[in-house]
Amino acid sequence: MAMAAAAAARGVLAVVVAVAVLWGGNVARAQTPVFACDASNATVAGYGFCDRSKSAAARAADLLGRLTLAEKVGFLVNKQAALPRLGIPAYEWWSEALHGVSYVGPGTRFSPLVPGATSFPQPILTAASFNASLFRAIGEVVSTEARAMHNVGLAGLTFWSPNINIFRDPRWGRGQETPGEDPLLASKYAVGYVTGLQDAGGGGGGGALKVAACCKHYTAYDVDNWKGVERYTFDAVVSQQDLDDTYQPPFKSCVIDGNVASVMCSYNKVNGKPTCADKDLLSGVIRGDWKLNGYIVSDCDSVDVLYNNQHYTKNPEDAAAITIKSGLDLNCGNFLAQHTVAAVQAGKLSESDVDRAVTNNFIVLMRLGFFDGDPRKLPFGSLGPKDVCTSSNQELAREAARQGIVLLKNTGALPLSAKSIKSMAVIGPNANASFTMIGNYEGTPCKYTTPLQGLGANVATVYQPGCTNVGCSGNSLQLSTATQAAASADVTVLVVGADQSVERESLDRTSLLLPGQQPQLVSAVANASRGPVILVVMSGGPFDISFAKSSDKISAILWVGYPGEAGGAALADILFGYHNPSGRLPVTWYPASFADKVSMTDMRMRPDSSTGYPGRTYRFYTGDTVYAFGDGLSYTNFAHHLVSAPKQVAVQLAEGHACYTEHCLSVEAAGEHCENLSFDVHLRVRNAGDVAGRHTVFLFTSPPSVHNAPAKHLLGFEKVSLEPGQAGVVAFKVDVCKDLSVVDELGNRKVALGSHTLHVGDLKHTLNLRV
């Protein structure tokens, strides 16, 4: 039955594609891409801003000089109005590409010509692969499909992705959109995905962009709607230490290392100030300290929110003035279009402030080729519908899910043997999930392979949902049919978890238990099952599944995130051993009591023993866990051996430095003493089992107990692929001032002197950092 459903789904897609091909010529002619500087119009082509031999800054200055104030203001909002007298069409800045080209932003849509795009796993699962090259590869495919759609008038060029906020609290509804709780992982994901999206092949730098990415939501944003506390009015009270140690690093990396074209400021306030009206955070840090080469955009309607919801200013003109003067360049919404001219006329804002903002926006459009004429005659101009949903792109979506899926428990039941299974019971509210697999900020996928379809392609299946939806209330529970199916099957696969009705934007969880009566469903089915029971949790955030972890009736547990369009195929690949699982948890799985004891609005990362506050994330959390950050099993075993690492590292301070005569706990993590201050760690990793597999090598460090430092933090990770018995060498280059530094109580980076312990698996190596 599952195989027939899969074939039917493929048949529908084939018809759609065939129609698109038949209609392709007419649709392509009707839907031309949006661009300025049409070479066929001699008047327009002669403008200085259309002269491709000039720099982007010079061209932007030429365009700016031709505009009235009212016209300039039209370029401050996402729905950019057309300017026919200069041959500039309307442009929609808002498109999304969180894990594939999305229909969520108004700048992108699907049609019979391009009915769908490749839908990759939600970032939380991709992050679980701990594979930086995969992060970039996905970005490259997404930007290729985006450009292909742009060339036929279906997509813009500015994509407000990725979401790189730290997944601080397990209840956060948008944690699924992020790379997890670790600042280094989030930073590497940001750089990889952004580079994949933006790299136009010309060496990067300040030049051409394939598409423009946007790192969001800046900053300390991770409360949406929890027990009535909403993101629109939430004031995140954050210490300077936590801000610079946890919340800011991914954004810093995104701007400095990823050269991202945009940063989005968030709805919330930080320490009393709306982020989009905080000059220190915008002009001071993003553009000043980090040297953003691009534009700063507001989250949608957040300028309106700071006036109407937060009542931060007395009148709308003040709101327009303070945001633009703070460094905002583009308003998602209409607020600046409505109130900026009045703000200038009232003397609250100068026209030169508007000029600066509009110029930043123009330069990005210049780098994207928007003012270079017909994009079909430019680099990437040959891309079109044939380049969307290609077989290789869809295979990468399946591979991303395979690499991210985390095996949490295995008593020996996995991998399954398809030849020895005559019947498989596939049970659970997510067992035949399709739309659920692609999470939020989704686009129409190329096709779906549900868990039931993926498993049914390998063995005969009997399907029972057990609950009619993930809420699994008493009325929707169907225990008898589910237990009957399990009692007569050789093996049972239970697929439970969440969907967007449980966790999403604007909805945080209040409990860490599986929704409704899912635990009862799992236990009843496990007790009735004739054969091994495999529990699969499909979710963005973590759950307390201690009962399943400790149950002798449940042979294996896997977490599959929201695995994208090919999630069911990837799950089958793992369960039947065609691919060895290698994913690792990118977040801590807390016990249910955490949600009872800890307020979601408490932004402190560090524990407070005087009040019993346990801290947050693996770096600081002092309580019990269900599963730990980095947990994940394989069908084989890997052995680590330290080949080389220093035992002593000396920091050469300037002559006469006070720390030569006084006892210093730390020294500044900047200055001449940091230049070339690095060392290598070499490890040999051997596949000690009889199955080929990938393996993530984590290098952690535990610094000396100074400045309330983390208990341990991640310095680096590398993914290796090894055949049975094969060994490989993994090298980490450790930059002392970057990698071994901690943030002190005032937010300054310091190199902690004394004993640092490096961890790789069960290996520990101590090195002494001294002056």
Coordinates of C-alpha atoms in Angstrom, one line a residue, residues 305-314:
V305 CA 5.9 47.5 16.8
L306 CA 8.4 49.7 18.7
Y307 CA 6.0 52.6 18.4
N308 CA 2.6 51.0 18.7
N309 CA 3.3 48.0 20.9
Q310 CA 6.4 49.0 22.9
H311 CA 5.5 52.8 23.0
Y312 CA 9.2 53.5 22.8
T313 CA 8.7 56.9 21.1
K314 CA 6.1 59.6 21.6

